[in-house]
XYZ file of C-alpha atoms in Angstrom:
691
model
C 0.000 0.000 0.000
C 2.505 2.643 -1.070
C -0.059 5.461 -1.123
C -0.876 4.852 2.493
C 2.733 4.451 3.604
C 3.464 7.855 2.078
C 1.628 9.416 5.069
C 4.324 10.818 7.362
C 2.450 10.247 10.672
C 1.854 6.642 9.669
C 5.525 6.046 8.960
C 6.454 7.324 12.356
C 3.736 5.304 14.055
C 4.619 2.016 12.312
C 8.338 2.518 12.995
C 7.631 3.097 16.695
C 5.361 0.085 16.920
C 7.946 -2.182 15.270
C 10.640 -0.788 17.564
C 8.554 -1.810 20.496
C 8.581 -5.408 19.167
C 4.841 -5.477 19.157
C 5.050 -8.130 16.392
C 8.284 -9.822 17.571
C 6.522 -13.101 18.339
C 5.789 -13.461 14.641
C 9.235 -12.821 13.123
C 9.722 -16.446 12.153
C 7.269 -16.045 9.297
C 7.540 -12.969 7.120
C 3.980 -13.252 5.972
C 2.698 -13.305 9.531
C 4.797 -10.238 10.410
C 3.463 -8.388 7.427
C -0.038 -9.340 8.477
C 0.588 -7.911 11.941
C 1.946 -4.648 10.515
C -0.969 -4.509 8.122
C -3.440 -4.712 11.029
C -1.597 -1.903 12.820
C -1.740 0.250 9.722
C -5.429 -0.449 9.262
C -6.088 0.537 12.895
C -4.222 3.822 12.465
C -5.710 4.562 9.097
C -9.262 3.977 10.266
C -9.155 6.011 13.593
C -6.244 8.245 14.526
C -6.423 10.654 11.608
C -10.040 11.539 12.416
C -9.669 11.899 16.233
C -11.216 14.905 18.046
C -10.507 16.308 21.533
C -13.520 15.995 23.802
C -11.695 17.374 26.870
C -8.716 19.749 27.087
C -7.575 22.535 29.470
C -8.580 26.074 28.562
C -7.797 29.571 29.766
C -5.172 29.692 32.524
C -4.027 26.729 34.596
C -2.095 27.591 37.792
C 0.470 25.297 39.205
C 1.084 25.518 43.004
C 4.062 26.909 44.884
C 6.754 24.408 45.810
C 5.748 21.950 48.525
C 2.019 22.064 47.856
C 0.061 19.343 46.056
C -0.453 19.987 42.337
C -3.438 20.026 40.055
C -4.085 17.353 37.397
C -4.673 18.505 33.761
C -6.064 16.128 31.132
C -6.592 15.764 27.341
C -9.129 13.199 26.139
C -9.815 12.075 22.516
C -12.928 10.396 21.205
C -10.883 7.835 19.206
C -7.595 6.099 19.868
C -4.698 8.287 18.838
C -1.214 9.180 19.923
C -1.449 12.284 22.170
C 1.403 14.727 22.623
C 1.769 17.726 24.950
C 3.412 20.660 23.146
C 4.824 23.828 24.718
C 4.921 27.006 22.713
C 8.306 27.666 24.283
C 9.888 24.221 24.612
C 8.145 22.113 21.947
C 6.881 18.579 22.728
C 7.094 17.761 26.461
C 9.118 14.703 27.350
C 6.925 12.032 28.855
C 9.513 11.058 31.453
C 10.392 14.629 32.429
C 6.823 15.515 33.286
C 5.486 12.176 34.447
C 2.915 12.241 31.690
C 0.517 9.340 31.909
C -0.939 7.850 28.723
C -4.100 5.753 29.048
C -4.428 3.063 26.328
C -7.767 2.441 24.631
C -9.069 -1.084 24.852
C -9.637 -1.480 21.125
C -6.105 -0.669 19.921
C -2.646 0.458 20.923
C -3.679 4.112 20.558
C -4.474 6.425 23.531
C -7.729 7.974 24.623
C -6.464 10.047 27.615
C -3.239 11.734 28.615
C -2.694 13.662 31.877
C 0.000 15.044 34.177
C 0.198 16.850 37.568
C 1.062 20.552 37.384
C 3.476 20.425 40.311
C 5.882 18.452 38.095
C 6.325 21.268 35.592
C 9.843 22.376 36.503
C 12.781 23.152 34.154
C 16.203 23.650 35.597
C 14.678 24.018 39.067
C 12.780 27.175 38.027
C 9.016 27.256 37.786
C 7.909 28.351 34.337
C 5.081 30.201 32.653
C 4.192 29.173 29.057
C 1.395 28.137 26.697
C 0.579 24.433 26.136
C -1.732 22.497 23.825
C -2.370 18.792 22.993
C -1.745 17.298 19.510
C -3.125 13.987 18.203
C -3.170 12.735 14.609
C -2.331 16.170 13.280
C -5.178 17.772 15.274
C -4.408 20.319 18.016
C -6.495 21.087 21.110
C -7.161 24.598 22.250
C -4.126 26.044 24.006
C -4.024 27.201 27.654
C -1.708 29.415 29.675
C 0.307 27.504 32.280
C 1.205 29.902 35.091
C 2.641 29.653 38.610
C 0.176 30.288 41.484
C 0.768 31.813 44.959
C -0.741 31.538 48.449
C -2.590 34.639 49.708
C -0.550 36.849 52.048
C -1.633 39.406 54.675
C 0.656 42.447 54.568
C -0.901 44.681 57.272
C -2.479 43.111 60.393
C -5.420 44.681 62.254
C -4.300 47.006 65.053
C -5.518 46.968 68.670
C -8.384 49.306 69.464
C -9.731 50.687 72.766
C -13.046 52.525 72.993
C -15.615 53.362 75.627
C -18.873 51.465 75.537
C -21.343 52.744 72.886
C -18.544 54.320 70.798
C -17.504 53.051 67.339
C -14.499 50.828 66.595
C -12.838 50.089 63.199
C -10.331 47.425 62.090
C -8.531 47.221 58.698
C -6.518 44.483 56.989
C -4.262 44.661 53.826
C -2.797 41.928 51.622
C -0.428 41.491 48.665
C -1.447 40.925 45.007
C -2.358 37.275 44.666
C -2.273 34.843 41.717
C -4.782 33.323 41.416
C -7.195 35.854 42.877
C -8.847 35.508 46.315
C -11.912 33.344 46.486
C -12.978 34.437 49.979
C -12.323 37.223 52.530
C -13.777 36.934 56.108
C -13.355 38.352 59.636
C -13.011 36.074 62.674
C -14.000 37.150 66.234
C -12.713 35.370 69.375
C -14.375 36.462 72.644
C -13.023 36.291 76.218
C -14.196 32.695 76.546
C -12.273 31.765 73.347
C -15.497 31.180 71.441
C -14.881 31.772 67.726
C -17.462 33.462 65.505
C -17.212 34.253 61.767
C -18.624 37.757 61.725
C -19.135 38.445 57.999
C -18.051 37.551 54.458
C -16.979 40.537 52.389
C -16.571 41.245 48.687
C -12.985 40.971 47.464
C -11.699 44.562 47.743
C -9.990 45.869 44.581
C -7.537 48.042 46.594
C -6.421 44.980 48.559
C -7.693 46.500 51.834
C -10.740 45.573 53.883
C -12.253 47.205 56.969
C -14.578 46.049 59.789
C -16.673 48.607 61.688
C -18.389 47.953 65.030
C -20.878 50.629 65.963
C -21.821 51.009 68.702
C -19.332 48.820 70.562
C -20.656 47.086 73.659
C -18.823 45.012 76.254
C -19.730 41.756 74.533
C -17.777 42.961 71.444
C -14.523 42.947 73.404
C -12.122 40.323 72.056
C -9.727 39.517 69.199
C -10.415 40.227 65.508
C -8.485 38.672 62.574
C -8.964 38.695 58.767
C -8.822 35.460 56.727
C -7.725 35.330 53.019
C -8.448 32.289 50.816
C -7.703 31.196 47.208
C -7.535 27.836 45.476
C -4.124 27.023 46.966
C -4.856 27.816 50.637
C -5.419 30.552 53.202
C -3.628 33.111 55.337
C -4.848 34.421 58.729
C -3.703 37.762 60.080
C -2.428 38.405 63.566
C -5.474 39.472 65.621
C -6.187 42.976 66.753
C -7.689 43.275 70.229
C -10.741 45.399 70.948
C -10.998 46.704 74.504
C -14.379 48.147 75.482
C -14.273 50.249 78.646
C -17.367 50.327 80.838
C -18.681 50.217 84.407
C -21.186 47.412 84.836
C -21.931 47.395 88.570
C -21.100 45.732 91.895
C -22.191 42.315 93.212
C -21.626 41.052 96.756
C -22.233 37.468 97.931
C -22.051 35.836 101.366
C -21.381 32.089 101.561
C -22.634 29.681 102.740
C -25.522 31.898 103.878
C -26.342 35.429 105.005
C -28.156 33.861 107.985
C -25.738 31.773 110.022
C -24.830 30.906 113.573
C -22.006 32.189 115.687
C -18.710 30.431 115.001
C -19.451 29.579 111.359
C -16.795 30.216 108.703
C -17.953 32.874 106.216
C -16.681 33.993 102.795
C -17.763 37.460 101.656
C -16.952 38.285 98.020
C -17.268 41.677 96.314
C -17.023 41.665 92.492
C -16.854 44.866 90.435
C -17.758 44.472 86.748
C -15.595 47.204 85.211
C -13.025 47.862 82.449
C -10.577 49.296 83.233
C -10.480 47.731 86.729
C -12.032 49.623 89.620
C -9.821 52.305 91.071
C -11.799 52.390 94.326
C -13.362 49.542 96.339
C -14.773 50.046 99.838
C -16.258 47.477 102.234
C -18.376 48.670 105.150
C -20.039 46.919 108.090
C -22.894 48.866 109.610
C -21.552 51.989 107.845
C -18.020 51.593 109.203
C -15.184 50.774 106.792
C -13.330 47.522 107.207
C -11.534 47.626 103.828
C -10.332 50.412 101.498
C -8.525 49.611 98.249
C -6.783 52.973 98.445
C -5.655 52.585 102.066
C -4.043 49.299 103.115
C -4.276 50.278 106.790
C -8.077 50.013 106.869
C -8.322 46.311 107.726
C -9.576 44.123 110.572
C -7.093 41.834 112.292
C -9.720 39.081 112.636
C -10.339 38.982 108.867
C -8.341 37.446 106.003
C -8.324 39.446 102.757
C -7.731 38.098 99.220
C -7.340 40.950 96.729
C -7.385 40.758 92.902
C -8.391 43.299 90.227
C -12.119 43.955 90.535
C -12.410 41.307 93.264
C -12.104 41.324 97.069
C -12.750 38.141 99.071
C -12.967 38.303 102.864
C -12.855 35.244 105.168
C -13.915 35.516 108.804
C -15.565 33.702 111.702
C -19.151 34.798 112.285
C -19.706 36.713 115.516
C -22.569 38.905 116.763
C -20.887 42.132 115.581
C -21.292 40.940 111.946
C -25.072 41.168 112.283
C -26.433 44.097 110.326
C -25.757 45.844 107.008
C -22.794 44.876 104.793
C -21.980 47.035 101.764
C -19.471 47.053 98.884
C -18.773 50.182 96.795
C -16.765 50.193 93.532
C -15.925 52.759 90.862
C -13.772 53.571 87.801
C -13.704 56.619 85.515
C -16.952 55.563 83.804
C -19.168 55.099 86.849
C -19.716 53.775 90.368
C -22.212 51.714 92.319
C -22.725 49.888 95.640
C -24.381 46.621 96.689
C -25.765 46.188 100.214
C -26.960 43.010 101.931
C -28.192 42.201 105.415
C -26.454 39.544 107.489
C -27.743 37.840 110.618
C -25.472 35.948 112.995
C -27.557 33.800 115.315
C -26.277 33.330 118.858
C -27.409 31.476 121.955
C -30.166 33.269 123.882
C -29.464 35.601 126.763
C -29.794 34.067 130.230
C -33.371 34.084 131.590
C -34.282 36.124 134.672
C -35.930 34.199 137.534
C -39.172 35.558 138.988
C -38.511 34.617 142.602
C -41.877 35.935 143.778
C -43.587 33.282 141.625
C -41.502 30.346 142.913
C -43.665 27.881 144.908
C -42.406 24.720 146.646
C -44.244 21.541 147.694
C -43.036 18.301 149.238
C -41.719 16.805 145.967
C -41.719 19.659 143.445
C -41.129 23.332 142.809
C -43.084 25.609 140.463
C -40.970 28.351 138.906
C -41.351 31.318 136.501
C -38.968 33.345 134.376
C -38.537 36.301 132.039
C -36.814 35.499 128.732
C -33.957 37.647 127.461
C -32.845 38.329 123.865
C -33.355 35.323 121.578
C -30.052 35.719 119.678
C -31.921 36.199 116.359
C -33.274 32.643 116.637
C -36.616 31.853 118.330
C -36.378 30.365 121.817
C -37.729 26.817 121.611
C -37.614 25.505 125.195
C -36.648 26.288 128.783
C -35.029 24.013 131.380
C -34.309 24.087 135.107
C -31.496 22.299 136.895
C -31.496 21.904 140.704
C -29.019 20.063 142.897
C -29.504 19.103 146.510
C -27.366 21.139 148.879
C -27.087 18.150 151.218
C -26.730 15.111 148.952
C -25.558 16.820 145.732
C -28.121 14.838 143.721
C -29.196 16.809 140.637
C -32.661 17.037 139.128
C -33.418 18.494 135.665
C -36.459 19.092 133.518
C -36.997 20.608 130.063
C -40.251 22.155 128.880
C -41.226 22.949 125.292
C -43.574 25.588 126.653
C -41.551 28.797 126.758
C -44.405 30.604 128.544
C -44.049 30.281 132.361
C -44.687 28.724 134.779
C -43.312 25.181 134.808
C -42.835 22.532 137.504
C -39.801 20.439 138.480
C -40.879 17.182 140.132
C -39.052 14.290 141.783
C -37.509 16.372 144.541
C -36.941 15.133 148.080
C -39.150 16.570 150.856
C -37.472 18.891 153.332
C -34.397 19.419 151.084
C -32.776 22.706 150.048
C -31.910 22.985 146.340
C -29.782 25.458 144.391
C -31.289 26.021 140.939
C -30.557 27.674 137.573
C -32.809 28.256 134.548
C -31.642 27.990 130.898
C -33.165 28.983 127.538
C -32.598 27.125 124.230
C -32.776 28.093 120.548
C -31.502 26.456 117.369
C -27.946 27.579 118.154
C -27.745 26.132 121.649
C -28.267 26.686 125.371
C -28.009 30.061 127.035
C -25.817 30.876 129.980
C -27.324 30.019 133.371
C -29.638 32.424 135.095
C -28.594 33.835 138.433
C -28.837 30.945 140.937
C -31.730 30.789 143.367
C -32.505 28.540 146.343
C -35.724 26.649 147.049
C -36.680 24.345 149.940
C -39.276 21.617 149.630
C -41.889 21.039 152.347
C -41.552 18.401 155.101
C -43.271 15.036 154.669
C -43.429 11.537 156.066
C -40.429 9.349 155.227
C -40.282 7.607 151.891
C -41.529 4.050 151.664
C -38.637 1.795 152.670
C -37.431 -0.489 149.889
C -36.749 -4.089 150.880
C -34.208 -6.113 148.924
C -35.683 -8.728 146.579
C -33.927 -11.518 148.537
C -32.950 -11.799 152.205
C -29.352 -11.179 153.119
C -29.254 -14.696 154.598
C -31.629 -17.320 156.022
C -31.673 -20.332 158.335
C -34.461 -22.743 159.260
C -35.677 -20.331 161.932
C -34.396 -16.863 160.938
C -34.247 -14.304 158.127
C -31.752 -11.419 157.837
C -33.420 -8.570 155.946
C -32.096 -5.301 154.479
C -33.886 -2.124 153.339
C -33.171 1.395 152.088
C -34.979 4.664 152.715
C -34.652 7.261 149.918
C -35.425 10.261 152.106
C -36.466 11.091 155.636
C -39.048 13.749 154.670
C -37.044 16.562 156.253
C -37.370 15.202 159.801
C -35.327 12.395 161.298
C -36.861 8.918 161.205
C -37.766 8.107 164.808
C -38.385 4.380 164.408
C -38.667 1.427 162.059
C -41.177 -1.395 162.543
C -40.920 -4.783 160.835
C -44.160 -6.698 160.142
C -44.457 -10.316 159.026
C -46.960 -13.148 158.648
C -47.005 -16.658 157.203
C -48.025 -16.658 153.550
C -49.702 -20.106 153.408
C -52.800 -21.566 155.026
C -54.621 -18.248 154.719
C -52.772 -16.691 157.635
C -53.841 -13.124 158.333
C -52.140 -12.617 161.677
C -49.497 -9.849 161.535
C -46.594 -10.004 163.901
C -44.569 -6.870 164.542
C -41.255 -5.969 166.015
C -39.963 -2.490 166.790
C -36.471 -1.819 165.394
C -34.431 0.748 167.315
C -32.458 3.461 165.469
C -28.762 3.001 166.150
C -27.558 6.334 164.736
C -25.701 7.266 161.587
C -22.793 4.963 162.324
C -24.867 1.918 163.262
C -26.538 -0.822 161.248
C -29.928 0.922 161.558
C -29.935 4.592 160.468
C -31.858 7.232 158.516
C -30.930 5.603 155.187
C -32.081 2.076 156.124
C -30.510 -0.915 157.806
C -30.222 -4.680 158.346
C -32.269 -6.688 160.849
C -32.452 -10.378 161.868
C -35.921 -11.954 162.349
C -35.787 -15.059 164.597
C -38.035 -17.808 165.959
C -39.511 -18.510 162.523
C -40.607 -21.803 160.975
C -38.439 -23.683 158.520
C -39.465 -24.043 154.884
C -42.016 -21.315 155.378
C -42.807 -18.299 153.228
C -43.455 -15.000 154.995
C -44.854 -11.650 153.931
C -42.390 -9.014 155.188
C -42.966 -5.229 155.451
C -40.982 -2.328 156.941
C -42.585 0.853 158.269
C -40.602 4.108 158.658
C -41.912 6.903 160.870
C -41.028 10.516 161.654
C -42.917 13.316 163.398
C -44.903 14.095 160.217
C -46.145 10.562 159.583
C -45.178 7.110 158.418
C -44.893 5.037 155.263
C -44.809 1.269 154.825
C -42.830 -0.609 152.209
C -44.319 -2.896 149.617
C -44.631 -6.500 150.854
C -41.964 -8.961 149.807
C -42.005 -12.747 150.261
C -39.041 -14.410 151.939
C -38.668 -18.129 152.702
C -36.769 -19.732 155.590
C -34.427 -22.610 154.869
C -36.320 -25.683 153.633
C -36.510 -29.173 155.322
C -38.999 -32.055 155.367
C -41.745 -32.518 158.036
C -41.648 -35.156 160.833
C -42.695 -38.736 160.005
C -46.422 -39.293 160.650
C -47.440 -41.981 163.218
C -48.892 -45.316 162.051
C -52.500 -44.751 161.028
C -55.386 -46.900 162.284
C -58.617 -47.741 160.515
C -61.992 -47.464 162.169
C -63.238 -50.645 160.409
C -60.876 -53.432 159.360
C -63.697 -55.414 157.705
C -65.075 -52.540 155.735
C -68.732 -52.910 154.790
C -70.235 -49.442 154.670
C -69.208 -48.202 152.187
C -67.044 -50.930 150.828
C -65.005 -48.533 148.487
C -63.653 -46.117 151.151
C -61.946 -46.151 154.519
C -61.067 -43.654 157.249
C -57.580 -43.479 158.699
C -56.782 -41.843 162.022
C -53.348 -40.658 163.224
C -51.757 -38.051 165.477
C -50.677 -34.718 163.887
C -46.895 -34.923 163.396
C -44.833 -32.917 165.869
C -43.414 -29.530 164.717
C -39.752 -29.991 163.792
C -39.241 -26.414 162.693
C -39.422 -27.244 158.972
C -42.570 -25.332 158.226
C -46.304 -25.800 158.424
C -47.798 -29.063 157.128
C -50.149 -28.296 154.281
C -51.190 -31.801 153.078
C -51.123 -35.553 153.740
C -50.340 -38.021 150.951
C -51.660 -41.639 150.945
C -49.965 -44.355 148.869
C -50.501 -48.119 148.460
C -47.086 -49.617 149.052
C -48.135 -52.781 147.220
C -48.775 -51.065 143.890
C -47.060 -47.720 144.557
C -50.251 -45.926 143.467
C -51.302 -42.610 144.944
C -54.782 -42.969 146.479
C -57.472 -40.341 146.470
C -57.843 -38.810 149.912
C -58.857 -35.817 151.968
C -58.019 -34.849 155.547
C -59.175 -32.809 158.482
C -57.454 -31.892 161.766
C -59.302 -31.726 165.109
C -57.527 -31.271 168.434
C -54.254 -32.634 167.089
C -55.904 -35.701 165.523
C -55.783 -36.149 161.767
C -58.643 -37.995 160.039
C -57.915 -39.062 156.453
C -60.691 -40.375 154.207
C -59.481 -42.658 151.419
C -61.899 -43.273 148.551
C -61.992 -45.240 145.303
C -60.981 -48.587 146.871
C -61.584 -51.863 145.032
C -63.524 -54.649 146.874
C -61.690 -57.853 147.690
C -58.263 -56.225 146.970
C -55.455 -56.251 149.490
C -54.150 -52.791 150.487
C -51.034 -51.834 152.454
C -51.297 -48.100 153.032
C -48.626 -45.602 154.172
C -49.076 -41.881 154.976
C -46.674 -38.973 154.129
C -46.769 -35.388 155.436
C -46.066 -32.447 153.045
C -45.154 -28.899 154.129
C -45.563 -25.537 152.418
C -42.190 -25.982 150.731
C -43.716 -29.023 148.956
C -41.261 -31.321 150.755
C -42.552 -34.734 151.890
C -41.686 -36.610 155.049
C -40.641 -40.210 155.097
C -43.498 -42.817 155.041
C -45.389 -43.856 158.179
C -45.682 -47.496 159.161
C -48.200 -49.288 156.940
C -51.744 -50.342 157.827
C -53.231 -53.331 155.884
C -56.862 -54.171 155.048
C -59.054 -55.740 152.368
C -62.428 -54.190 151.653
C -65.258 -56.761 151.287
C -68.337 -56.620 149.093
C -71.671 -55.601 150.529
C -73.695 -58.476 152.087
C -76.976 -56.779 151.293
C -78.891 -58.824 148.620
C -75.612 -60.502 147.780
C -77.184 -63.514 145.992
C -79.594 -61.576 143.849
C -77.028 -58.915 142.940
C -74.350 -61.499 142.106
C -76.887 -63.453 140.062
C -77.848 -60.300 138.169
C -74.182 -59.523 137.616
C -73.458 -62.985 136.264
C -76.458 -62.936 133.964
C -75.350 -59.545 132.693
C -71.793 -60.725 132.166
C -72.931 -63.821 130.287
C -75.200 -61.674 128.177
C -72.342 -59.272 127.314
C -69.910 -62.140 126.784
C -67.122 -60.322 128.578
C -65.884 -59.130 131.913
C -68.134 -56.597 133.559
C -68.051 -54.133 136.456
C -71.276 -52.376 137.419
C -70.786 -49.578 139.853
C -74.521 -48.917 139.856
C -75.145 -52.204 141.729
C -71.766 -52.232 143.477
C -70.963 -55.681 142.188
C -68.293 -57.229 140.019
C -68.164 -60.308 137.829
C -64.551 -61.429 137.545
C -64.997 -64.047 134.796
C -67.659 -65.095 132.382
C -69.774 -67.870 133.876
C -68.584 -67.437 137.466
C -71.010 -67.444 140.382
């Protein structure tokens, strides 16, 4: 195809393809190689010559300053073709020099896309500016200007400004000529709390200067202002200019933990002046008297700790009554002044009450008293108490009343005693000091009831040693004690008494009580014991207590006799007669026990005593059964004597109508087919079919 090969671009293309050994695998057969080359030529002839650019850079493309990431530029054809990048200054760009990437089309060895990154465009280490276009198959793309770009740069930073509140403030910011041009220009505001706010976006100023006006300026506008420049390669932020807004906002005073507190509490008083510039004068006053002056370091209280900072004074102190009242803080600067006043209350214990002696009334065991309350210490009085101690024994008595209106009564005092007393008042803070002391004397009375110990000091079979206490004498000396006793059992009502002589303070019997030995008592016997104390006013008797003498068993009863050895009437009971056992000092006999020594069974019995003779009736006996009976005596301590000698007998059946009753019994037994006992007829059938 000589006409086709005459095309210069095709010659170059075929030569390059052969150089790349694209058909090297076919060199063994010349025909095959020619076929391969023919296919390459056909591919070029049918596509590359007619290729068009569907994408190519236009206008101006900026490449970034050194160190910044570049921008990718791209040429794209609609058909496979060889794409070259051509500089108007340097001619075709070397693929390796500029890291140009060629993207191969799938249908042939031609290219559809070629691209490179603008940051690689460097010749001899110097960034260049020139015009570039793409060429493919003899067709050129539109050309574009390739130019170096710069970051934006602030040249003049905003300056600090200071204005009074409600005046105007203005900031300005300048920058250098920038390629490419700015895309954005903003102002940034940072307040005292470091909160950032973008205030406004401005048009790009042609004179490369921009201003920000704040009118009127208020205290919330105080802070730092900076301008921000932006283009496609980055941004630059100016150094901030600070806006100071001068004002006087006022004075605030706080008292912690509370403006109402009790004496001794730790208090923090803080005075804060809201002012710019800082306050030139701060004054603290307590009830209109200065206790701090910013301008005079000598005006201070020794009992107070001061912590001083601009616009702030903190005072630490211990609450005392002289802090009650009006507290004030005054502050000022050149723009104004103000004061803040608070009321503080320090609660203290109440003042001591005053006793109304003319209203004090005594009785035998109590005293009624009245009072006049003093100052309440700025806390309501909640209760009143009285405390009295005996001037003889030192024993103290107290009472508290929730009724703060007099009078009140203190009870539990001892008759005939002198007491020294004080009255106290209470509020939420505490107890007042004591009132002036006063003396009261209770009225005379009979002695207190003596108190016997729960158990005797000691005991024998015939004696009891007792002990008692007397709480008070009633104001007059006890003239005598009397002991009373009686036996507890057998319904005894007979009191026996014995006068106990007073032996003086040093003896065993005195005004406070004593110990006494009761003799000639019965053993194993319980006694009611009482003590009576007496003075010239009257007497009182103790509560009864029960004491028991030492326990032992009664004497052995004599051998009993029966009044009918062949018992007929009635045949189920018998009477036993014996002498009452002699008194052995072991206590009164309260019962007699009857046992059958043959069986060991306890028999039902009752007894009576007449002129020293005991008659015991034993019931529930069985006819025709041998008995060997013994008698035991039991005393009030429930102790039994040893057994008496035995008496033997065998009750017989009744002889009255014996035959007819036995016959009836036998008939009945036969009829029932079992053993039978019929108490109704007083007969017994011992076996079926017997007589």
